[in-house]
Structures are given as structure tokens and as C-alpha cells.
Amino acid sequence: MSLPESMSRIVIAGTKAHMDEAIEVLYGAEAVHLIDHTVDADEGFSIGSPREYSSKASERLLKVRSMEKELGINKHTKTPSRSVEEIKSQIKSASVESAEDEIMKVLDRRNDLNQRIAALNTKKNNLEILQMLPVDLELYNGFKSIVAIVGTVADDPSEAIKAMDAEFFVATRKKGPTAVAIFARNSDRDKAISSLSAYGFSEIQVPTGSSGTPADALKAVEAEIAETEAGIAKVEEDLATLKEKHQAFLRASDEDLSITVEKGEVPLRIATSEYSFVIDAWVPTKRVEHVKEKLEKDTDGRMYVEFQETRGRKDAEVEAVEKRFKTAPTKMNNGEYSTGYEYATKLVDVPKYQEIDPTILIALFLPMFFGFMVGDVGYAIPFMVLGAYGLKVAKGRDWRIIARVLFFGGIWAFVFGLLFYGECLGMHFTGTYSPTGITWEHIFGMEEGALGAFSAVLPDFIHAEGGHIINHVGVGKLVEIPLLLKLSVYIGIVHLMIGYICAFINLKMRHGFKHAFMEQGGWILAFIGLVMFCYALASALIGDMSTLMTEYMMPFAIGIVLLIVGCAINIKSHGGMSIMELPGIVGNILSYTRLAAIGMSKAGMALAFNYIAFIMIYDSMGGILGLILGFAVFLIGHLMIFFLAILSAGLHSLRLQYVELMAKFFVGGGKEYAPLKITRKKTHYEPLKTENKTKTEV
């Protein structure tokens, strides 16, 4: 259990004439978390304006990102890193604008061709309809007193048109609309269209200036479409060439301009007057002196830094300061191993500055629960290999946390599988052989006890099965079920108790012991009392009820007393309805029996596949066919269990952290520590000029 790193507040002041230099130094410190200035917060100061270079950089950044989008360049596009000095020089010499001109010319050509294609396709569709009618194209136009109305209808409109004084043609086909053309007086146009409307008429335009049959015109249009498509293909080739030519420059420019814009907008977050600026900021307490010394030294004393406070964890300290200074940022303070699990915590929320960071608990219990449920050497090794490979190659945070759980969960699965369950691929290493208890000794034709080394470290169980005495070396997931259920419940009690204790510590830290005891002490006492009460009662019910008043009298009586005292405190602090939450505690504890249940389900499936496979190999089939089919069932079955274990054991392990543990104490809602800092991936400083990088950023 760890708290976020202690934070101190500082004030930085300087003259506006040296603001650009100050911004560079602030970024160089990589420890200054700005506190956004608010309007009218300080008399005589207002929010600053972006730096002069910011506007031009924003304009160029917009152009760069537009070009990247058109060329299909994104953050996953692999390009070599470019020198910062080289990129800045290219940007300064208007290379962005030159690239834009070159790319936009090709894009404009592509747009023209696409518009041409769209127009030709419309013309082609119209001609496909017109070729159904026995009328040449020149006959549709050129009349003074006659108008041609052409289009499609859903049904044959011949009966309705016959009543009109007009010449008409109707052509139908098995599929698709019916084509119709009416030649009527100009004055009858509206009447004709009105008659056709009842049949779902849709008018089409006859190509003007065309002559001959529609079929001939259609061939000409199709040829023109093919020619235009060939032109588009050529344009795409040109764009691919331009992408290859400019992608490294565009990605590097995107990064450098983004940095420039970010720096140029820093004044929007600080207070400025006519001649000076003032910056409020958070800095990790242990780095205050270092940051103060660096800022003043790198600016040759032109920037003044003053320490204001080191923020404590009590709410009273938060309430005593101005609103803009109330929230100290959260810098999670975990070791190298636990840091890999911070992403799992952030999936819920960022811890508050005044509360325990649950990351270390997740780092401990998540892989442990996973390993307890899997508990098999045969699955553990592939998990470790897969996890190690994922940690080596995966870049995304989602994949890395999955790989981390697989690797460390695999280690726990190996430990439990070797030293607790004594199991590999659903079969025990040693012990008495039975049809439902196949051992590796039996498979390799060894005598019982040949792998006796395991007996020295594994728990030993003796059962009566079918009139025979069976010796199980290692915990059988389908045999020692009461033991696994009890163990799961005990794990749940410890896990939940840690959650209650964390909640108590959080409250004590923020409000003091008395407040914490009244708010959380009742729940802790009620939890302990309920556990003791249930333990005594369940033990007596399973065994001899009379032992409740003898052997289990002490935990039974203490449990009732603690339960009553805890409920009394809760009623005083939270009201009478708090009693209604007591059954929920039992539900929380029993929720951990899924640890045993998932392990049992995996063992049950493994037993079934092993049983079927060995019957095929040794009994029902035998020979080569039985060997092949039996091995196939064995392989496919265990692969299925392997992938199901990732889903079921992984998800249920995570659920127990989120729903059962963190719900007891974790509130979240913190503001993540985000210092001014530059991370370059597509650009770099030349080694010999590294010492000058802060002065060459602008």
C-alpha cells in the first residue's frame, strides 16, 4: 500500500521579455506541473496570450495533419527519426508549404477525376434505361411544340396514357423498373407527369447533343469511364510516391510543430501583467530544491522561484487554501514491478492525492489469484512464455498489462501447480492410479511412488474410493473440494480485511483517528464479528451442533459481541439502514469461492479430455488410428482449456480486485501529475548539440 508522492507548491516569477527562455527552462526541468490561472484570481494579473510564433506553427500543423490524413499517414506509420535542427530548418524554409502545393495538385486532380466518374456513372445509368426504348437519342430533343418525358415507373402505365393525345413507348424487363417515354404537346406536360406519378414515375435526363442509338452511346460512356478510372489509378500511384517522399518529413514536422504549439500556448495557463508573469505550480517535494536551483541557474537569475507549501493529506489543509490550489496532482509512487499495474488502476480512476493507491495490491493479488485458479504446471509454462514474449514486443498499454498478468500469473500457476496441486495438464505427478485419477507415474509406466520427491513437498490425502484406499499426493481440485472452498473463503476474508483497513487508513489520514473509527471502525468490528460468528456456527452445523456451546463457544460469543458493537457504531454513524448491508458482507466473502470453482471447472474439463484421449489410445481403438485421434483430442482439449483459463481466470481475478477489494476503500477522482515535458519519437537532437537543446527549441 502506497500513497501518491508528496507534492509542494511553488511560485515562479519573471519578466515577459524572457518568457520564451522561461518556457524552455520549465520544460527542461521536467518536474513542473502548472496550476491553471483563473480570471480575476490575482489583482493586476490576467491570463496571458499565446506566443507570437504559436499562430504560424498552428497553421502549419493543421496543414501537416491534413496532408497526413490524405496520404494515409498516422501514428503507426514507421518512419526514421530526423534531426531537430534539420526539421526546424526545413519548416522555416517553407518546406511545409512546398509539400502542400505538390500534394494538393495531385489531390485536386484526383477530385476532378472522381467527379467525372460520378457524372459518367449517372449518364451510364440513364443510357441503360434509354436503350430499352426503340428511340434514337436525337429524337428526344429539337421539337418546338412537343416535349419528351422520359423516366422509369414501377408498373405499366399504358392504360392511363392511352387516354392522352400523345405518342408513348413502354418497355418492361423481368427485373428492375419499367422504362417509359411520352411525346406530348408542351401544354400537356404537367398532365402527363401527373398521370405517371400514380405509377411511381422518376424522370431521367436524356443526354443533350447526343445522337444515334443509346447502345452506341453507352459503349462510348463505358470506354470513357474505363479511361477515367485508369487516370485515378495513375493519381493513386502518384500519391503513393508522394507519401514515400514526404512521410518522414511530415511525421517529424507534426511532432516538432505540436511541441512548438504546446509551448506557445503555455501563457494561456499562467498569470501575466504588462511586464511580468507569475506561474503557480506543483513539484514533487523531494525535487523542490533541485527545481528551484535549476530554474534560477538556467535563466541566470532572471526567474525567481519561491516555495509556498508542502501539501499534507488532511482535508483541513485543503479547505484552508484557495479553490485553484485545493487539488494537488497525483504522482503514483510504485516500484518497478508495481508500476506495470498502474494502468489497471487508472482503468477505474486516478487515485486522489489523499488516498492509498491500490496498484501494489493489484500487482500482488491479481497474478496470485490467477495462478491459484489455474494451478497447473502444464499451463503455467506456456503462460510464462507467452507473457514474456508479450512484454518484449507489445507496445500498447492494454496488451502489456495482459502480457504482465500472463507472465507473473504463469509463475504463480507454476508455483501452485508444483508445490500445492502437484498437477500437470490435469494429472497428478504421483499417487494412486484410478480411472478418474490418472498420474504421470502411470503414463510413463512407473511404479507408484517413483516420483516420490513430490511427496516430500506436496500435501498428502488418503480417501476411500470404490472400496479401495486412494492416496492423493497434492490437492485434488475435484476431490479436496471442502479444503479449496475453505481456503477460498479465508483468502477472501484476508483480501476484504485489507480493503477495510485501507479505508480506515484513508479516513484517519484525512480526518483523524476518531472520525475514522466512527466511520469505518464499526464495519471492521462487524466484519470480524460476522466472520467469527459464521465460522463457529458453520463448524458446528457441519459437525456436531452441541460443540457450538463447547468447542466453538469462544469465537461464537466474541463474534456476537463484536457484531453488536460494530452495528451500534454503524447505526450511530450511518443510520439504522446500515444493518441492511450486513448480508452483503457474507456475499462479498462467498464471492471468493469462485477461486475454487474456476479451478474445479478447469480440472473437470481436463479430466474429461484426458479420459477420452486415453480410452482412444489404449482401450477402444488402439493402434495408429487410436493414437492419432487420442492425441488430437488431448491437444485440442487442453488448448481450449488454456484459452478459457486466460478469459475466466483473468477476468475473475480482475473482478475480485475491482468489485470486492477496491470498492471497500478506493474513491478515485484524482488529477494525474502531468509535468511540462517533451517526449520526442520522430525527432532527435544530434549528440554533439544535446546540451543546447533547450535554447534551440523555439
mmCIF file of N, CA, C and O in Angstrom, residues 98-142:
data_model
loop_
_atom_site.group_PDB
_atom_site.id
_atom_site.type_symbol
_atom_site.label_atom_id
_atom_site.label_comp_id
_atom_site.label_asym_id
_atom_site.label_seq_id
_atom_site.Cartn_x
_atom_site.Cartn_y
_atom_site.Cartn_z
ATOM 1 N N SER A 98 5.653 23.962 -49.488
ATOM 2 C CA SER A 98 6.063 23.338 -50.748
ATOM 3 C C SER A 98 5.460 21.945 -50.889
ATOM 4 O O SER A 98 4.938 21.585 -51.952
ATOM 5 N N ALA A 99 5.518 21.183 -49.798
ATOM 6 C CA ALA A 99 4.927 19.834 -49.827
ATOM 7 C C ALA A 99 3.420 19.924 -50.045
ATOM 8 O O ALA A 99 2.836 19.118 -50.783
ATOM 9 N N GLU A 100 2.795 20.927 -49.416
ATOM 10 C CA GLU A 100 1.346 21.081 -49.572
ATOM 11 C C GLU A 100 0.982 21.369 -51.028
ATOM 12 O O GLU A 100 0.037 20.785 -51.580
ATOM 13 N N ASP A 101 1.737 22.275 -51.671
ATOM 14 C CA ASP A 101 1.464 22.589 -53.075
ATOM 15 C C ASP A 101 1.578 21.342 -53.948
ATOM 16 O O ASP A 101 0.722 21.084 -54.805
ATOM 17 N N GLU A 102 2.626 20.587 -53.703
ATOM 18 C CA GLU A 102 2.864 19.394 -54.515
ATOM 19 C C GLU A 102 1.759 18.360 -54.320
ATOM 20 O O GLU A 102 1.260 17.766 -55.282
ATOM 21 N N ILE A 103 1.373 18.165 -53.069
ATOM 22 C CA ILE A 103 0.360 17.135 -52.768
ATOM 23 C C ILE A 103 -1.026 17.596 -53.197
ATOM 24 O O ILE A 103 -1.809 16.819 -53.755
ATOM 25 N N MET A 104 -1.339 18.875 -52.973
ATOM 26 C CA MET A 104 -2.684 19.374 -53.301
ATOM 27 C C MET A 104 -2.942 19.337 -54.797
ATOM 28 O O MET A 104 -4.081 19.125 -55.227
ATOM 29 N N LYS A 105 -1.918 19.539 -55.620
ATOM 30 C CA LYS A 105 -2.108 19.460 -57.073
ATOM 31 C C LYS A 105 -2.590 18.069 -57.468
ATOM 32 O O LYS A 105 -3.500 17.912 -58.277
ATOM 33 N N VAL A 106 -1.987 17.060 -56.881
ATOM 34 C CA VAL A 106 -2.397 15.681 -57.187
ATOM 35 C C VAL A 106 -3.780 15.398 -56.621
ATOM 36 O O VAL A 106 -4.612 14.751 -57.267
ATOM 37 N N LEU A 107 -4.035 15.902 -55.405
ATOM 38 C CA LEU A 107 -5.352 15.672 -54.790
ATOM 39 C C LEU A 107 -6.454 16.354 -55.594
ATOM 40 O O LEU A 107 -7.551 15.803 -55.763
ATOM 41 N N ASP A 108 -6.174 17.579 -56.107
ATOM 42 C CA ASP A 108 -7.173 18.267 -56.930
ATOM 43 C C ASP A 108 -7.456 17.462 -58.199
ATOM 44 O O ASP A 108 -8.612 17.367 -58.641
ATOM 45 N N ARG A 109 -6.403 16.906 -58.775
ATOM 46 C CA ARG A 109 -6.585 16.087 -59.980
ATOM 47 C C ARG A 109 -7.432 14.855 -59.658
ATOM 48 O O ARG A 109 -8.307 14.480 -60.446
ATOM 49 N N ARG A 110 -7.197 14.270 -58.505
ATOM 50 C CA ARG A 110 -7.999 13.108 -58.114
ATOM 51 C C ARG A 110 -9.464 13.487 -57.889
ATOM 52 O O ARG A 110 -10.375 12.755 -58.293
ATOM 53 N N ASN A 111 -9.683 14.642 -57.254
ATOM 54 C CA ASN A 111 -11.065 15.088 -57.031
ATOM 55 C C ASN A 111 -11.786 15.326 -58.350
ATOM 56 O O ASN A 111 -12.969 14.969 -58.503
ATOM 57 N N ASP A 112 -11.079 15.953 -59.319
ATOM 58 C CA ASP A 112 -11.702 16.195 -60.630
ATOM 59 C C ASP A 112 -12.083 14.876 -61.300
ATOM 60 O O ASP A 112 -13.172 14.750 -61.869
ATOM 61 N N LEU A 113 -11.196 13.914 -61.217
ATOM 62 C CA LEU A 113 -11.471 12.623 -61.851
ATOM 63 C C LEU A 113 -12.628 11.909 -61.154
ATOM 64 O O LEU A 113 -13.460 11.268 -61.807
ATOM 65 N N ASN A 114 -12.672 12.017 -59.827
ATOM 66 C CA ASN A 114 -13.778 11.381 -59.101
ATOM 67 C C ASN A 114 -15.118 12.008 -59.471
ATOM 68 O O ASN A 114 -16.128 11.312 -59.610
ATOM 69 N N GLN A 115 -15.124 13.335 -59.607
ATOM 70 C CA GLN A 115 -16.368 13.997 -60.016
ATOM 71 C C GLN A 115 -16.761 13.561 -61.433
ATOM 72 O O GLN A 115 -17.942 13.370 -61.738
ATOM 73 N N ARG A 116 -15.749 13.413 -62.287
ATOM 74 C CA ARG A 116 -16.018 12.967 -63.657
ATOM 75 C C ARG A 116 -16.606 11.560 -63.663
ATOM 76 O O ARG A 116 -17.549 11.267 -64.387
ATOM 77 N N ILE A 117 -16.050 10.701 -62.838
ATOM 78 C CA ILE A 117 -16.552 9.325 -62.727
ATOM 79 C C ILE A 117 -18.012 9.328 -62.273
ATOM 80 O O ILE A 117 -18.852 8.587 -62.802
ATOM 81 N N ALA A 118 -18.333 10.164 -61.284
ATOM 82 C CA ALA A 118 -19.703 10.220 -60.769
ATOM 83 C C ALA A 118 -20.668 10.655 -61.863
ATOM 84 O O ALA A 118 -21.763 10.088 -62.021
ATOM 85 N N ALA A 119 -20.263 11.683 -62.654
ATOM 86 C CA ALA A 119 -21.139 12.170 -63.729
ATOM 87 C C ALA A 119 -21.313 11.106 -64.813
ATOM 88 O O ALA A 119 -22.422 10.908 -65.336
ATOM 89 N N LEU A 120 -20.242 10.418 -65.134
ATOM 90 C CA LEU A 120 -20.324 9.385 -66.176
ATOM 91 C C LEU A 120 -21.183 8.210 -65.723
ATOM 92 O O LEU A 120 -21.918 7.618 -66.524
ATOM 93 N N ASN A 121 -21.108 7.855 -64.456
ATOM 94 C CA ASN A 121 -21.941 6.764 -63.959
ATOM 95 C C ASN A 121 -23.416 7.120 -64.018
ATOM 96 O O ASN A 121 -24.270 6.274 -64.315
ATOM 97 N N THR A 122 -23.740 8.387 -63.734
ATOM 98 C CA THR A 122 -25.136 8.830 -63.856
ATOM 99 C C THR A 122 -25.598 8.738 -65.311
ATOM 100 O O THR A 122 -26.705 8.255 -65.609
ATOM 101 N N LYS A 123 -24.747 9.203 -66.209
ATOM 102 C CA LYS A 123 -25.072 9.140 -67.633
ATOM 103 C C LYS A 123 -25.221 7.687 -68.088
ATOM 104 O O LYS A 123 -26.129 7.358 -68.867
ATOM 105 N N LYS A 124 -24.360 6.822 -67.560
ATOM 106 C CA LYS A 124 -24.430 5.403 -67.928
ATOM 107 C C LYS A 124 -25.753 4.792 -67.460
ATOM 108 O O LYS A 124 -26.409 4.040 -68.205
ATOM 109 N N ASN A 125 -26.168 5.102 -66.258
ATOM 110 C CA ASN A 125 -27.442 4.575 -65.738
ATOM 111 C C ASN A 125 -28.616 5.027 -66.595
ATOM 112 O O ASN A 125 -29.535 4.254 -66.885
ATOM 113 N N ASN A 126 -28.587 6.311 -67.015
ATOM 114 C CA ASN A 126 -29.680 6.824 -67.850
ATOM 115 C C ASN A 126 -29.701 6.129 -69.210
ATOM 116 O O ASN A 126 -30.763 5.789 -69.730
ATOM 117 N N LEU A 127 -28.519 5.926 -69.760
ATOM 118 C CA LEU A 127 -28.454 5.280 -71.077
ATOM 119 C C LEU A 127 -28.903 3.820 -71.009
ATOM 120 O O LEU A 127 -29.480 3.295 -71.964
ATOM 121 N N GLU A 128 -28.633 3.146 -69.888
ATOM 122 C CA GLU A 128 -29.098 1.761 -69.728
ATOM 123 C C GLU A 128 -30.618 1.690 -69.745
ATOM 124 O O GLU A 128 -31.195 0.707 -70.214
ATOM 125 N N ILE A 129 -31.262 2.737 -69.284
ATOM 126 C CA ILE A 129 -32.732 2.785 -69.333
ATOM 127 C C ILE A 129 -33.203 3.144 -70.740
ATOM 128 O O ILE A 129 -34.138 2.555 -71.287
ATOM 129 N N LEU A 130 -32.519 4.137 -71.338
ATOM 130 C CA LEU A 130 -32.920 4.596 -72.667
ATOM 131 C C LEU A 130 -32.751 3.505 -73.724
ATOM 132 O O LEU A 130 -33.520 3.460 -74.696
ATOM 133 N N GLN A 131 -31.767 2.633 -73.554
ATOM 134 C CA GLN A 131 -31.563 1.604 -74.580
ATOM 135 C C GLN A 131 -32.672 0.551 -74.580
ATOM 136 O O GLN A 131 -32.763 -0.264 -75.486
ATOM 137 N N MET A 132 -33.530 0.592 -73.555
ATOM 138 C CA MET A 132 -34.696 -0.299 -73.543
ATOM 139 C C MET A 132 -35.760 0.184 -74.522
ATOM 140 O O MET A 132 -36.637 -0.580 -74.933
ATOM 141 N N LEU A 133 -35.708 1.500 -74.853
ATOM 142 C CA LEU A 133 -36.744 2.089 -75.699
ATOM 143 C C LEU A 133 -36.261 2.164 -77.150
ATOM 144 O O LEU A 133 -35.094 2.470 -77.410
ATOM 145 N N PRO A 134 -37.156 1.980 -78.135
ATOM 146 C CA PRO A 134 -36.760 1.982 -79.557
ATOM 147 C C PRO A 134 -36.694 3.393 -80.134
ATOM 148 O O PRO A 134 -37.318 3.685 -81.167
ATOM 149 N N VAL A 135 -36.000 4.272 -79.479
ATOM 150 C CA VAL A 135 -35.932 5.666 -79.922
ATOM 151 C C VAL A 135 -34.475 6.105 -79.917
ATOM 152 O O VAL A 135 -33.769 5.898 -78.920
ATOM 153 N N ASP A 136 -34.019 6.701 -81.031
ATOM 154 C CA ASP A 136 -32.659 7.214 -81.070
ATOM 155 C C ASP A 136 -32.545 8.493 -80.242
ATOM 156 O O ASP A 136 -33.544 9.213 -80.050
ATOM 157 N N LEU A 137 -31.356 8.822 -79.815
ATOM 158 C CA LEU A 137 -31.162 9.917 -78.863
ATOM 159 C C LEU A 137 -31.530 11.278 -79.449
ATOM 160 O O LEU A 137 -32.062 12.137 -78.730
ATOM 161 N N GLU A 138 -31.257 11.495 -80.757
ATOM 162 C CA GLU A 138 -31.534 12.822 -81.328
ATOM 163 C C GLU A 138 -33.026 13.114 -81.409
ATOM 164 O O GLU A 138 -33.437 14.263 -81.560
ATOM 165 N N LEU A 139 -33.888 12.079 -81.283
ATOM 166 C CA LEU A 139 -35.327 12.271 -81.396
ATOM 167 C C LEU A 139 -35.968 12.767 -80.093
ATOM 168 O O LEU A 139 -37.149 13.088 -80.063
ATOM 169 N N TYR A 140 -35.191 12.777 -79.039
ATOM 170 C CA TYR A 140 -35.756 13.253 -77.778
ATOM 171 C C TYR A 140 -35.714 14.773 -77.677
ATOM 172 O O TYR A 140 -36.321 15.356 -76.785
ATOM 173 N N ASN A 141 -34.971 15.471 -78.532
ATOM 174 C CA ASN A 141 -34.800 16.920 -78.432
ATOM 175 C C ASN A 141 -35.034 17.571 -79.800
ATOM 176 O O ASN A 141 -35.130 16.900 -80.837
ATOM 177 N N GLY A 142 -35.159 18.878 -79.785
ATOM 178 C CA GLY A 142 -35.223 19.642 -81.026
ATOM 179 C C GLY A 142 -36.622 19.968 -81.513
ATOM 180 O O GLY A 142 -36.768 20.539 -82.600
#
